[in-house]
C-alpha atoms as a PDB file:
ATOM      1  CA  GLN A   1     104.234 193.091 201.315  1.00  0.00           C
ATOM      2  CA  THR A   2     106.042 192.696 204.614  1.00  0.00           C
ATOM      3  CA  GLU A   3     109.636 191.496 204.700  1.00  0.00           C
ATOM      4  CA  GLY A   4     109.742 187.733 204.276  1.00  0.00           C
ATOM      5  CA  GLY A   5     105.943 187.623 203.894  1.00  0.00           C
ATOM      6  CA  ARG A   6     104.297 184.479 202.595  1.00  0.00           C
ATOM      7  CA  GLY A   7     100.654 185.552 202.380  1.00  0.00           C
ATOM      8  CA  PRO A   8      98.344 185.469 199.346  1.00  0.00           C
ATOM      9  CA  ASN A   9      99.689 188.822 198.122  1.00  0.00           C
ATOM     10  CA  SER A  10     103.344 187.817 198.331  1.00  0.00           C
ATOM     11  CA  GLY A  11     103.691 187.581 194.553  1.00  0.00           C
ATOM     12  CA  VAL A  12     104.605 183.906 194.387  1.00  0.00           C
ATOM     13  CA  GLY A  13     102.491 183.481 191.265  1.00  0.00           C
ATOM     14  CA  ARG A  14     104.461 186.120 189.340  1.00  0.00           C
ATOM     15  CA  TRP A  15     108.001 185.148 190.270  1.00  0.00           C
ATOM     16  CA  ALA A  16     108.754 182.810 187.331  1.00  0.00           C
ATOM     17  CA  THR A  17     107.508 185.231 184.661  1.00  0.00           C
ATOM     18  CA  GLN A  18     109.503 188.144 186.060  1.00  0.00           C
ATOM     19  CA  ALA A  19     112.615 186.006 186.544  1.00  0.00           C
ATOM     20  CA  LEU A  20     112.564 185.230 182.846  1.00  0.00           C
ATOM     21  CA  GLU A  21     111.782 188.839 181.919  1.00  0.00           C
ATOM     22  CA  TRP A  22     114.659 190.295 183.947  1.00  0.00           C
ATOM     23  CA  GLY A  23     117.114 187.457 183.622  1.00  0.00           C
ATOM     24  CA  MET A  24     118.648 185.397 180.845  1.00  0.00           C
ATOM     25  CA  SER A  25     118.438 181.849 179.606  1.00  0.00           C
ATOM     26  CA  GLY A  26     120.370 179.059 181.262  1.00  0.00           C
ATOM     27  CA  MET A  27     122.607 178.803 178.215  1.00  0.00           C
ATOM     28  CA  GLU A  28     123.347 182.529 178.276  1.00  0.00           C
ATOM     29  CA  LEU A  29     124.167 182.358 181.969  1.00  0.00           C
ATOM     30  CA  SER A  30     126.484 179.405 181.393  1.00  0.00           C
ATOM     31  CA  ARG A  31     128.284 181.327 178.640  1.00  0.00           C
ATOM     32  CA  TRP A  32     128.775 184.235 181.047  1.00  0.00           C
ATOM     33  CA  MET A  33     129.857 182.025 183.939  1.00  0.00           C
ATOM     34  CA  THR A  34     132.429 179.862 182.143  1.00  0.00           C
ATOM     35  CA  PRO A  35     135.164 182.473 181.597  1.00  0.00           C
ATOM     36  CA  HIS A  36     134.478 184.171 184.926  1.00  0.00           C
ATOM     37  CA  LEU A  37     134.798 180.883 186.817  1.00  0.00           C
ATOM     38  CA  ALA A  38     138.051 180.114 184.994  1.00  0.00           C
ATOM     39  CA  ARG A  39     139.505 183.502 185.962  1.00  0.00           C
ATOM     40  CA  VAL A  40     138.475 183.131 189.600  1.00  0.00           C
ATOM     41  CA  GLU A  41     139.984 179.640 189.739  1.00  0.00           C
ATOM     42  CA  ALA A  42     143.234 180.842 188.170  1.00  0.00           C
ATOM     43  CA  ALA A  43     143.478 183.817 190.519  1.00  0.00           C
ATOM     44  CA  LEU A  44     142.852 181.691 193.614  1.00  0.00           C
ATOM     45  CA  SER A  45     145.399 179.128 192.454  1.00  0.00           C
ATOM     46  CA  ALA A  46     147.976 181.864 191.903  1.00  0.00           C
ATOM     47  CA  HIS A  47     147.414 183.261 195.395  1.00  0.00           C
ATOM     48  CA  ILE A  48     147.887 179.916 197.177  1.00  0.00           C
ATOM     49  CA  GLN A  49     151.243 178.328 196.551  1.00  0.00           C
ATOM     50  CA  ALA A  50     151.529 174.591 197.156  1.00  0.00           C
ATOM     51  CA  GLN A  51     155.110 175.173 198.329  1.00  0.00           C
ATOM     52  CA  SER A  52     154.538 176.444 201.857  1.00  0.00           C
ATOM     53  CA  PRO A  53     155.605 175.644 205.433  1.00  0.00           C
ATOM     54  CA  ALA A  54     154.767 172.064 206.398  1.00  0.00           C
ATOM     55  CA  ALA A  55     152.464 171.596 203.353  1.00  0.00           C
ATOM     56  CA  LEU A  56     149.941 174.129 204.666  1.00  0.00           C
ATOM     57  CA  GLY A  57     149.398 175.408 201.135  1.00  0.00           C
ATOM     58  CA  GLU A  58     148.378 171.938 200.022  1.00  0.00           C
ATOM     59  CA  ALA A  59     145.569 171.853 202.590  1.00  0.00           C
ATOM     60  CA  MET A  60     144.492 175.384 201.616  1.00  0.00           C
ATOM     61  CA  ARG A  61     144.383 174.493 197.939  1.00  0.00           C
ATOM     62  CA  TYR A  62     142.415 171.343 198.726  1.00  0.00           C
ATOM     63  CA  ALA A  63     139.877 173.468 200.611  1.00  0.00           C
ATOM     64  CA  VAL A  64     139.303 176.167 198.023  1.00  0.00           C
ATOM     65  CA  LEU A  65     140.151 174.857 194.538  1.00  0.00           C
ATOM     66  CA  ASP A  66     138.339 172.502 192.176  1.00  0.00           C
ATOM     67  CA  GLY A  67     134.941 172.543 193.819  1.00  0.00           C
ATOM     68  CA  GLY A  68     131.937 174.567 194.871  1.00  0.00           C
ATOM     69  CA  LYS A  69     129.405 176.628 192.977  1.00  0.00           C
ATOM     70  CA  ARG A  70     131.416 179.861 193.347  1.00  0.00           C
ATOM     71  CA  LEU A  71     128.129 181.718 193.837  1.00  0.00           C
ATOM     72  CA  ARG A  72     129.669 184.432 196.018  1.00  0.00           C
ATOM     73  CA  PRO A  73     132.432 185.478 193.597  1.00  0.00           C
ATOM     74  CA  LEU A  74     129.952 185.340 190.715  1.00  0.00           C
ATOM     75  CA  LEU A  75     127.650 187.702 192.614  1.00  0.00           C
ATOM     76  CA  VAL A  76     130.568 190.093 193.173  1.00  0.00           C
ATOM     77  CA  LEU A  77     131.423 190.100 189.479  1.00  0.00           C
ATOM     78  CA  ALA A  78     127.823 190.357 188.275  1.00  0.00           C
ATOM     79  CA  THR A  79     127.124 193.265 190.633  1.00  0.00           C
ATOM     80  CA  ALA A  80     130.283 195.051 189.544  1.00  0.00           C
ATOM     81  CA  GLU A  81     129.124 194.720 185.940  1.00  0.00           C
ATOM     82  CA  ALA A  82     125.644 195.957 186.879  1.00  0.00           C
ATOM     83  CA  VAL A  83     127.063 199.210 188.288  1.00  0.00           C
ATOM     84  CA  GLY A  84     129.258 199.756 185.241  1.00  0.00           C
ATOM     85  CA  LEU A  85     132.635 198.212 186.090  1.00  0.00           C
ATOM     86  CA  ASP A  86     134.553 195.731 183.975  1.00  0.00           C
ATOM     87  CA  SER A  87     134.382 192.497 185.979  1.00  0.00           C
ATOM     88  CA  GLN A  88     138.000 191.766 185.041  1.00  0.00           C
ATOM     89  CA  SER A  89     139.170 194.838 186.939  1.00  0.00           C
ATOM     90  CA  PRO A  90     141.570 194.175 189.849  1.00  0.00           C
ATOM     91  CA  ALA A  91     139.058 195.529 192.382  1.00  0.00           C
ATOM     92  CA  ALA A  92     136.281 193.166 191.289  1.00  0.00           C
ATOM     93  CA  MET A  93     138.493 190.102 190.892  1.00  0.00           C
ATOM     94  CA  ASN A  94     140.236 190.647 194.237  1.00  0.00           C
ATOM     95  CA  ALA A  95     136.870 191.014 195.989  1.00  0.00           C
ATOM     96  CA  ALA A  96     135.544 187.895 194.259  1.00  0.00           C
ATOM     97  CA  CYS A  97     138.530 185.810 195.353  1.00  0.00           C
ATOM     98  CA  ALA A  98     138.523 187.266 198.867  1.00  0.00           C
ATOM     99  CA  ILE A  99     134.947 186.301 199.586  1.00  0.00           C
ATOM    100  CA  GLU A 100     135.502 182.803 198.232  1.00  0.00           C
ATOM    101  CA  ALA A 101     138.508 182.424 200.526  1.00  0.00           C
ATOM    102  CA  ILE A 102     136.374 183.478 203.508  1.00  0.00           C
ATOM    103  CA  HIS A 103     133.636 181.057 202.466  1.00  0.00           C
ATOM    104  CA  ALA A 104     136.157 178.216 202.118  1.00  0.00           C
ATOM    105  CA  TYR A 105     137.671 178.932 205.540  1.00  0.00           C
ATOM    106  CA  SER A 106     134.194 178.874 207.102  1.00  0.00           C
ATOM    107  CA  LEU A 107     133.443 175.474 205.582  1.00  0.00           C
ATOM    108  CA  VAL A 108     136.752 174.035 206.804  1.00  0.00           C
ATOM    109  CA  HIS A 109     136.035 175.140 210.373  1.00  0.00           C
ATOM    110  CA  ASP A 110     132.301 174.300 210.284  1.00  0.00           C
ATOM    111  CA  ASP A 111     133.067 170.717 209.229  1.00  0.00           C
ATOM    112  CA  MET A 112     135.431 170.036 212.129  1.00  0.00           C
ATOM    113  CA  PRO A 113     134.430 167.715 214.990  1.00  0.00           C
ATOM    114  CA  CYS A 114     134.048 170.619 217.424  1.00  0.00           C
ATOM    115  CA  MET A 115     131.441 172.160 215.112  1.00  0.00           C
ATOM    116  CA  ASP A 116     129.290 170.119 212.706  1.00  0.00           C
ATOM    117  CA  ASN A 117     131.603 167.079 212.586  1.00  0.00           C
ATOM    118  CA  ASP A 118     131.069 166.358 208.894  1.00  0.00           C
ATOM    119  CA  VAL A 119     133.169 164.066 206.714  1.00  0.00           C
ATOM    120  CA  LEU A 120     132.021 165.066 203.214  1.00  0.00           C
ATOM    121  CA  ARG A 121     132.218 168.437 201.474  1.00  0.00           C
ATOM    122  CA  ARG A 122     132.021 169.236 197.761  1.00  0.00           C
ATOM    123  CA  GLY A 123     131.939 165.533 197.027  1.00  0.00           C
ATOM    124  CA  LYS A 124     135.241 164.711 198.741  1.00  0.00           C
ATOM    125  CA  PRO A 125     136.510 164.114 202.288  1.00  0.00           C
ATOM    126  CA  THR A 126     136.516 167.218 204.439  1.00  0.00           C
ATOM    127  CA  VAL A 127     139.835 168.939 205.115  1.00  0.00           C
ATOM    128  CA  HIS A 128     140.215 167.644 208.654  1.00  0.00           C
ATOM    129  CA  VAL A 129     139.582 164.086 207.444  1.00  0.00           C
ATOM    130  CA  GLN A 130     142.165 164.467 204.694  1.00  0.00           C
ATOM    131  CA  PHE A 131     144.850 166.424 206.567  1.00  0.00           C
ATOM    132  CA  GLY A 132     144.066 166.145 210.281  1.00  0.00           C
ATOM    133  CA  GLU A 133     142.343 168.585 212.623  1.00  0.00           C
ATOM    134  CA  ALA A 134     145.350 170.781 213.417  1.00  0.00           C
ATOM    135  CA  GLN A 135     146.230 171.308 209.758  1.00  0.00           C
ATOM    136  CA  ALA A 136     142.582 171.998 208.915  1.00  0.00           C
ATOM    137  CA  LEU A 137     142.401 174.637 211.643  1.00  0.00           C
ATOM    138  CA  LEU A 138     145.534 176.333 210.323  1.00  0.00           C
ATOM    139  CA  ALA A 139     144.338 176.100 206.701  1.00  0.00           C
ATOM    140  CA  GLY A 140     141.122 177.877 207.670  1.00  0.00           C
ATOM    141  CA  ASP A 141     143.047 180.535 209.595  1.00  0.00           C
ATOM    142  CA  ALA A 142     145.367 181.135 206.639  1.00  0.00           C
ATOM    143  CA  LEU A 143     142.488 181.371 204.137  1.00  0.00           C
ATOM    144  CA  GLN A 144     140.775 183.941 206.329  1.00  0.00           C
ATOM    145  CA  THR A 145     143.819 186.197 206.563  1.00  0.00           C
ATOM    146  CA  MET A 146     144.621 185.702 202.877  1.00  0.00           C
ATOM    147  CA  ALA A 147     141.212 187.148 202.008  1.00  0.00           C
ATOM    148  CA  PHE A 148     142.135 190.514 203.511  1.00  0.00           C
ATOM    149  CA  GLU A 149     145.563 190.391 201.913  1.00  0.00           C
ATOM    150  CA  MET A 150     143.867 190.026 198.528  1.00  0.00           C
ATOM    151  CA  LEU A 151     141.630 193.024 199.234  1.00  0.00           C
ATOM    152  CA  THR A 152     144.620 195.295 199.908  1.00  0.00           C
ATOM    153  CA  PRO A 153     146.949 195.241 196.896  1.00  0.00           C
ATOM    154  CA  ASP A 154     149.230 198.050 195.781  1.00  0.00           C
ATOM    155  CA  PRO A 155     147.260 201.343 195.872  1.00  0.00           C
ATOM    156  CA  ALA A 156     148.186 201.836 192.215  1.00  0.00           C
ATOM    157  CA  GLN A 157     145.992 198.823 191.368  1.00  0.00           C
ATOM    158  CA  VAL A 158     142.913 199.600 193.460  1.00  0.00           C
ATOM    159  CA  ASP A 159     141.785 202.906 194.992  1.00  0.00           C
ATOM    160  CA  PRO A 160     142.601 202.802 198.741  1.00  0.00           C
ATOM    161  CA  LEU A 161     139.047 203.973 199.539  1.00  0.00           C
ATOM    162  CA  VAL A 162     137.645 200.980 197.638  1.00  0.00           C
ATOM    163  CA  GLN A 163     140.083 198.714 199.495  1.00  0.00           C
ATOM    164  CA  ALA A 164     139.043 200.070 202.894  1.00  0.00           C
ATOM    165  CA  THR A 165     135.334 199.834 202.084  1.00  0.00           C
ATOM    166  CA  CYS A 166     135.603 196.214 200.960  1.00  0.00           C
ATOM    167  CA  VAL A 167     137.719 195.260 204.001  1.00  0.00           C
ATOM    168  CA  ALA A 168     135.095 196.756 206.321  1.00  0.00           C
ATOM    169  CA  LEU A 169     132.217 195.018 204.533  1.00  0.00           C
ATOM    170  CA  LEU A 170     133.913 191.611 204.559  1.00  0.00           C
ATOM    171  CA  ALA A 171     135.096 191.886 208.178  1.00  0.00           C
ATOM    172  CA  ARG A 172     131.602 192.757 209.382  1.00  0.00           C
ATOM    173  CA  ALA A 173     129.909 190.053 207.305  1.00  0.00           C
ATOM    174  CA  SER A 174     132.271 187.307 208.483  1.00  0.00           C
ATOM    175  CA  GLY A 175     132.574 188.253 212.156  1.00  0.00           C
ATOM    176  CA  TYR A 176     130.343 188.115 215.196  1.00  0.00           C
ATOM    177  CA  GLN A 177     127.802 190.448 213.588  1.00  0.00           C
ATOM    178  CA  GLY A 178     127.592 188.102 210.604  1.00  0.00           C
ATOM    179  CA  MET A 179     128.643 184.571 209.722  1.00  0.00           C
ATOM    180  CA  ALA A 180     130.451 183.675 212.968  1.00  0.00           C
ATOM    181  CA  GLY A 181     127.559 185.005 215.017  1.00  0.00           C
ATOM    182  CA  GLY A 182     125.098 182.958 212.986  1.00  0.00           C
ATOM    183  CA  GLN A 183     127.151 179.823 213.493  1.00  0.00           C
ATOM    184  CA  ALA A 184     127.201 180.481 217.246  1.00  0.00           C
ATOM    185  CA  ILE A 185     123.388 180.692 217.256  1.00  0.00           C
ATOM    186  CA  ASP A 186     123.198 177.505 215.187  1.00  0.00           C
ATOM    187  CA  LEU A 187     125.438 175.573 217.591  1.00  0.00           C
ATOM    188  CA  ALA A 188     123.435 176.800 220.570  1.00  0.00           C
ATOM    189  CA  SER A 189     120.057 175.971 218.988  1.00  0.00           C
ATOM    190  CA  GLY A 190     120.252 172.199 218.523  1.00  0.00           C
ATOM    191  CA  GLY A 191     117.111 170.566 219.837  1.00  0.00           C
ATOM    192  CA  GLN A 192     115.367 173.906 220.337  1.00  0.00           C
ATOM    193  CA  ARG A 193     112.266 175.202 218.596  1.00  0.00           C
ATOM    194  CA  LEU A 194     113.069 178.690 217.339  1.00  0.00           C
ATOM    195  CA  THR A 195     110.401 181.151 216.322  1.00  0.00           C
ATOM    196  CA  GLU A 196     110.330 182.177 212.683  1.00  0.00           C
ATOM    197  CA  ASP A 197     111.921 185.537 213.556  1.00  0.00           C
ATOM    198  CA  GLN A 198     114.720 183.783 215.441  1.00  0.00           C
ATOM    199  CA  LEU A 199     115.291 181.313 212.617  1.00  0.00           C
ATOM    200  CA  ARG A 200     115.342 184.114 210.043  1.00  0.00           C
ATOM    201  CA  GLN A 201     117.913 186.032 212.082  1.00  0.00           C
ATOM    202  CA  MET A 202     120.136 182.955 212.415  1.00  0.00           C
ATOM    203  CA  HIS A 203     120.046 182.324 208.675  1.00  0.00           C
ATOM    204  CA  ARG A 204     120.569 185.988 207.797  1.00  0.00           C
ATOM    205  CA  LEU A 205     123.773 185.936 209.842  1.00  0.00           C
ATOM    206  CA  LYS A 206     125.142 182.462 209.181  1.00  0.00           C
ATOM    207  CA  THR A 207     124.525 182.278 205.428  1.00  0.00           C
ATOM    208  CA  GLY A 208     122.906 185.489 204.273  1.00  0.00           C
ATOM    209  CA  ALA A 209     125.587 187.885 205.509  1.00  0.00           C
ATOM    210  CA  LEU A 210     128.253 186.671 203.074  1.00  0.00           C
ATOM    211  CA  LEU A 211     125.836 186.567 200.143  1.00  0.00           C
ATOM    212  CA  LEU A 212     124.721 190.111 200.896  1.00  0.00           C
ATOM    213  CA  CYS A 213     128.374 191.110 201.270  1.00  0.00           C
ATOM    214  CA  SER A 214     129.092 189.702 197.802  1.00  0.00           C
ATOM    215  CA  VAL A 215     126.589 192.118 196.308  1.00  0.00           C
ATOM    216  CA  GLN A 216     127.741 195.028 198.470  1.00  0.00           C
ATOM    217  CA  MET A 217     131.422 194.512 197.607  1.00  0.00           C
ATOM    218  CA  GLY A 218     130.612 194.297 193.903  1.00  0.00           C
ATOM    219  CA  ALA A 219     128.896 197.688 194.144  1.00  0.00           C
ATOM    220  CA  ALA A 220     131.669 199.093 196.369  1.00  0.00           C
ATOM    221  CA  CYS A 221     134.233 198.456 193.633  1.00  0.00           C
ATOM    222  CA  VAL A 222     132.823 201.557 191.922  1.00  0.00           C
ATOM    223  CA  ALA A 223     132.980 204.872 193.749  1.00  0.00           C
ATOM    224  CA  GLY A 224     129.860 207.001 193.792  1.00  0.00           C
ATOM    225  CA  VAL A 225     127.067 204.443 193.368  1.00  0.00           C
ATOM    226  CA  PRO A 226     123.926 206.395 194.421  1.00  0.00           C
ATOM    227  CA  ALA A 227     122.532 205.593 197.875  1.00  0.00           C
ATOM    228  CA  PRO A 228     119.099 204.497 196.529  1.00  0.00           C
ATOM    229  CA  VAL A 229     120.807 202.005 194.211  1.00  0.00           C
ATOM    230  CA  GLN A 230     122.911 200.673 197.088  1.00  0.00           C
ATOM    231  CA  ALA A 231     119.786 200.323 199.239  1.00  0.00           C
ATOM    232  CA  ALA A 232     117.948 198.399 196.515  1.00  0.00           C
ATOM    233  CA  LEU A 233     120.944 196.118 196.000  1.00  0.00           C
ATOM    234  CA  GLN A 234     121.019 195.519 199.753  1.00  0.00           C
ATOM    235  CA  ARG A 235     117.353 194.424 199.680  1.00  0.00           C
ATOM    236  CA  PHE A 236     118.192 192.126 196.766  1.00  0.00           C
ATOM    237  CA  GLY A 237     121.142 190.591 198.623  1.00  0.00           C
ATOM    238  CA  GLU A 238     119.171 190.119 201.841  1.00  0.00           C
ATOM    239  CA  ALA A 239     116.290 188.335 200.109  1.00  0.00           C
ATOM    240  CA  LEU A 240     118.668 186.189 198.066  1.00  0.00           C
ATOM    241  CA  GLY A 241     120.751 185.247 201.106  1.00  0.00           C
ATOM    242  CA  LEU A 242     117.723 184.053 203.038  1.00  0.00           C
ATOM    243  CA  ALA A 243     116.333 182.239 199.988  1.00  0.00           C
ATOM    244  CA  PHE A 244     119.608 180.350 199.622  1.00  0.00           C
ATOM    245  CA  GLN A 245     119.376 178.978 203.152  1.00  0.00           C
ATOM    246  CA  VAL A 246     115.683 178.112 202.867  1.00  0.00           C
ATOM    247  CA  VAL A 247     116.506 176.074 199.752  1.00  0.00           C
ATOM    248  CA  ASP A 248     119.406 174.463 201.613  1.00  0.00           C
ATOM    249  CA  ASP A 249     116.951 173.404 204.331  1.00  0.00           C
ATOM    250  CA  VAL A 250     114.687 171.902 201.663  1.00  0.00           C
ATOM    251  CA  LEU A 251     117.514 170.061 199.906  1.00  0.00           C
ATOM    252  CA  ASP A 252     118.726 168.575 203.186  1.00  0.00           C
ATOM    253  CA  VAL A 253     115.546 166.475 203.243  1.00  0.00           C
ATOM    254  CA  THR A 254     114.913 166.003 199.507  1.00  0.00           C
ATOM    255  CA  ALA A 255     118.356 165.409 197.945  1.00  0.00           C
ATOM    256  CA  ASP A 256     120.959 162.708 198.473  1.00  0.00           C
ATOM    257  CA  SER A 257     124.586 163.146 199.485  1.00  0.00           C
ATOM    258  CA  ALA A 258     125.889 162.563 195.957  1.00  0.00           C
ATOM    259  CA  THR A 259     123.744 165.403 194.626  1.00  0.00           C
ATOM    260  CA  LEU A 260     124.568 167.775 197.468  1.00  0.00           C
ATOM    261  CA  GLY A 261     128.271 166.960 197.686  1.00  0.00           C
ATOM    262  CA  LYS A 262     127.859 166.868 201.484  1.00  0.00           C
ATOM    263  CA  THR A 263     126.077 164.631 203.961  1.00  0.00           C
ATOM    264  CA  ALA A 264     122.316 164.775 203.431  1.00  0.00           C
ATOM    265  CA  GLY A 265     119.800 164.632 206.274  1.00  0.00           C
ATOM    266  CA  LYS A 266     122.177 165.949 208.944  1.00  0.00           C
ATOM    267  CA  ASP A 267     119.907 168.793 210.029  1.00  0.00           C
ATOM    268  CA  ALA A 268     117.081 166.434 210.913  1.00  0.00           C
ATOM    269  CA  ALA A 269     119.456 163.892 212.449  1.00  0.00           C
ATOM    270  CA  ASN A 270     120.917 166.579 214.709  1.00  0.00           C
ATOM    271  CA  ASP A 271     117.489 168.082 215.446  1.00  0.00           C
ATOM    272  CA  LYS A 272     118.553 171.478 214.102  1.00  0.00           C
ATOM    273  CA  PRO A 273     116.019 174.264 213.567  1.00  0.00           C
ATOM    274  CA  THR A 274     115.193 174.625 209.863  1.00  0.00           C
ATOM    275  CA  TYR A 275     112.475 176.124 207.716  1.00  0.00           C
ATOM    276  CA  VAL A 276     111.274 172.644 206.785  1.00  0.00           C
ATOM    277  CA  ALA A 277     110.915 171.734 210.465  1.00  0.00           C
ATOM    278  CA  LEU A 278     109.165 175.020 211.191  1.00  0.00           C
ATOM    279  CA  LEU A 279     106.891 175.383 208.152  1.00  0.00           C
ATOM    280  CA  GLY A 280     106.751 171.988 206.474  1.00  0.00           C
ATOM    281  CA  LEU A 281     108.271 171.070 203.112  1.00  0.00           C
ATOM    282  CA  ALA A 282     105.639 172.590 200.806  1.00  0.00           C
ATOM    283  CA  GLU A 283     105.475 175.884 202.679  1.00  0.00           C
ATOM    284  CA  ALA A 284     109.265 176.131 202.834  1.00  0.00           C
ATOM    285  CA  LYS A 285     109.431 175.738 199.041  1.00  0.00           C
ATOM    286  CA  SER A 286     106.761 178.397 198.642  1.00  0.00           C
ATOM    287  CA  TYR A 287     108.671 180.740 200.946  1.00  0.00           C
ATOM    288  CA  ALA A 288     111.836 180.347 198.874  1.00  0.00           C
ATOM    289  CA  LYS A 289     109.915 181.373 195.771  1.00  0.00           C
ATOM    290  CA  SER A 290     108.385 184.395 197.504  1.00  0.00           C
ATOM    291  CA  LEU A 291     111.899 185.470 198.550  1.00  0.00           C
ATOM    292  CA  LEU A 292     112.995 185.178 194.932  1.00  0.00           C
ATOM    293  CA  GLN A 293     110.138 187.485 194.024  1.00  0.00           C
ATOM    294  CA  GLU A 294     111.326 189.983 196.649  1.00  0.00           C
ATOM    295  CA  ALA A 295     114.853 189.807 195.237  1.00  0.00           C
ATOM    296  CA  MET A 296     113.623 190.380 191.686  1.00  0.00           C
ATOM    297  CA  GLU A 297     111.512 193.359 192.673  1.00  0.00           C
ATOM    298  CA  ALA A 298     114.431 194.896 194.574  1.00  0.00           C
ATOM    299  CA  LEU A 299     116.690 194.367 191.587  1.00  0.00           C
ATOM    300  CA  HIS A 300     114.150 196.003 189.293  1.00  0.00           C
ATOM    301  CA  SER A 301     113.920 198.995 191.640  1.00  0.00           C
ATOM    302  CA  THR A 302     117.650 199.737 191.243  1.00  0.00           C
ATOM    303  CA  GLY A 303     116.946 201.257 187.840  1.00  0.00           C
ATOM    304  CA  LEU A 304     120.169 199.683 186.567  1.00  0.00           C
ATOM    305  CA  THR A 305     120.088 198.404 182.999  1.00  0.00           C
ATOM    306  CA  HIS A 306     122.547 195.494 183.266  1.00  0.00           C
ATOM    307  CA  THR A 307     121.003 193.312 185.975  1.00  0.00           C
ATOM    308  CA  GLN A 308     120.147 190.293 183.817  1.00  0.00           C
ATOM    309  CA  THR A 309     123.042 188.242 185.164  1.00  0.00           C
ATOM    310  CA  LEU A 310     122.134 188.984 188.782  1.00  0.00           C
ATOM    311  CA  ALA A 311     118.533 187.980 188.089  1.00  0.00           C
ATOM    312  CA  ALA A 312     119.635 184.727 186.458  1.00  0.00           C
ATOM    313  CA  LEU A 313     121.940 183.901 189.367  1.00  0.00           C
ATOM    314  CA  ALA A 314     119.100 184.522 191.816  1.00  0.00           C
ATOM    315  CA  GLU A 315     116.794 182.252 189.857  1.00  0.00           C
ATOM    316  CA  ARG A 316     119.442 179.535 189.822  1.00  0.00           C
ATOM    317  CA  VAL A 317     119.846 179.789 193.610  1.00  0.00           C
ATOM    318  CA  VAL A 318     116.167 179.082 194.230  1.00  0.00           C
ATOM    319  CA  ASN A 319     115.633 176.523 191.482  1.00  0.00           C
ATOM    320  CA  ARG A 320     118.682 174.384 192.176  1.00  0.00           C
ATOM    321  CA  ASN A 321     117.424 170.772 192.416  1.00  0.00           C
ATOM    322  CA  MET A 322     114.353 171.892 194.383  1.00  0.00           C
END
């Protein structure tokens, strides 16, 4: 199978059976998620004090707390567990919070009038609507820098080599070679008809880079993970990251704003390149499922014995309201 292939041998017919075989039930996943989500929320809240210059902390807390699926921190924690680390360790929890802070900053900036000009995010007014554009810009800036502060605690808490590795991974994934670069392509592509390779590259950078980074940072919290395992986890993260965005493209035309927590139908209204526009709705759904199959096969090839949570998270990504 070629990367991103959608042909008759792409394994679409087997994906559901293997997802169940390698994963866990929805109830089991919920039981795993509940305490992890509570710890991430508490850690983020502790890092961002409401008492701050000119109420900047209030805007930051509004942007990052009490909302969102927290997929990226959950992937960090699940990957850390898969490679044998306690997910409550400082390294794993700091990485989980750091990537959520980067994700929140990106949403704050993406929603601003100079970017996507959106007024709804996570079911509530966007930060610039609530606090004004200048405060939103500063809140995003502060969340971005806070992420790297969280990754670099006292060396007695986290091995400096682990700190440096995670900083490098997150910087690359969020910069011009990753998320910011993908957003630049997206802004420049309105009204254009991208090829499938061009669209895949845009999505891999804009959305996929941070999801892949979540998996990579979870593995990087443990020193000495074998290179073949890291390579298999990278294939898993790449397939999952692209699948997430393909499903997002589908939901933009099939779900309403209340379900999404953000404005539905904006991609079509702004004539943005999407997988639905390129392939059609049915084929886009099929592609998402074939990417899930790729992710599952990559996960299986790691040889790790505790990947059930990662498999269940991947299944949830593709099956969410689709």
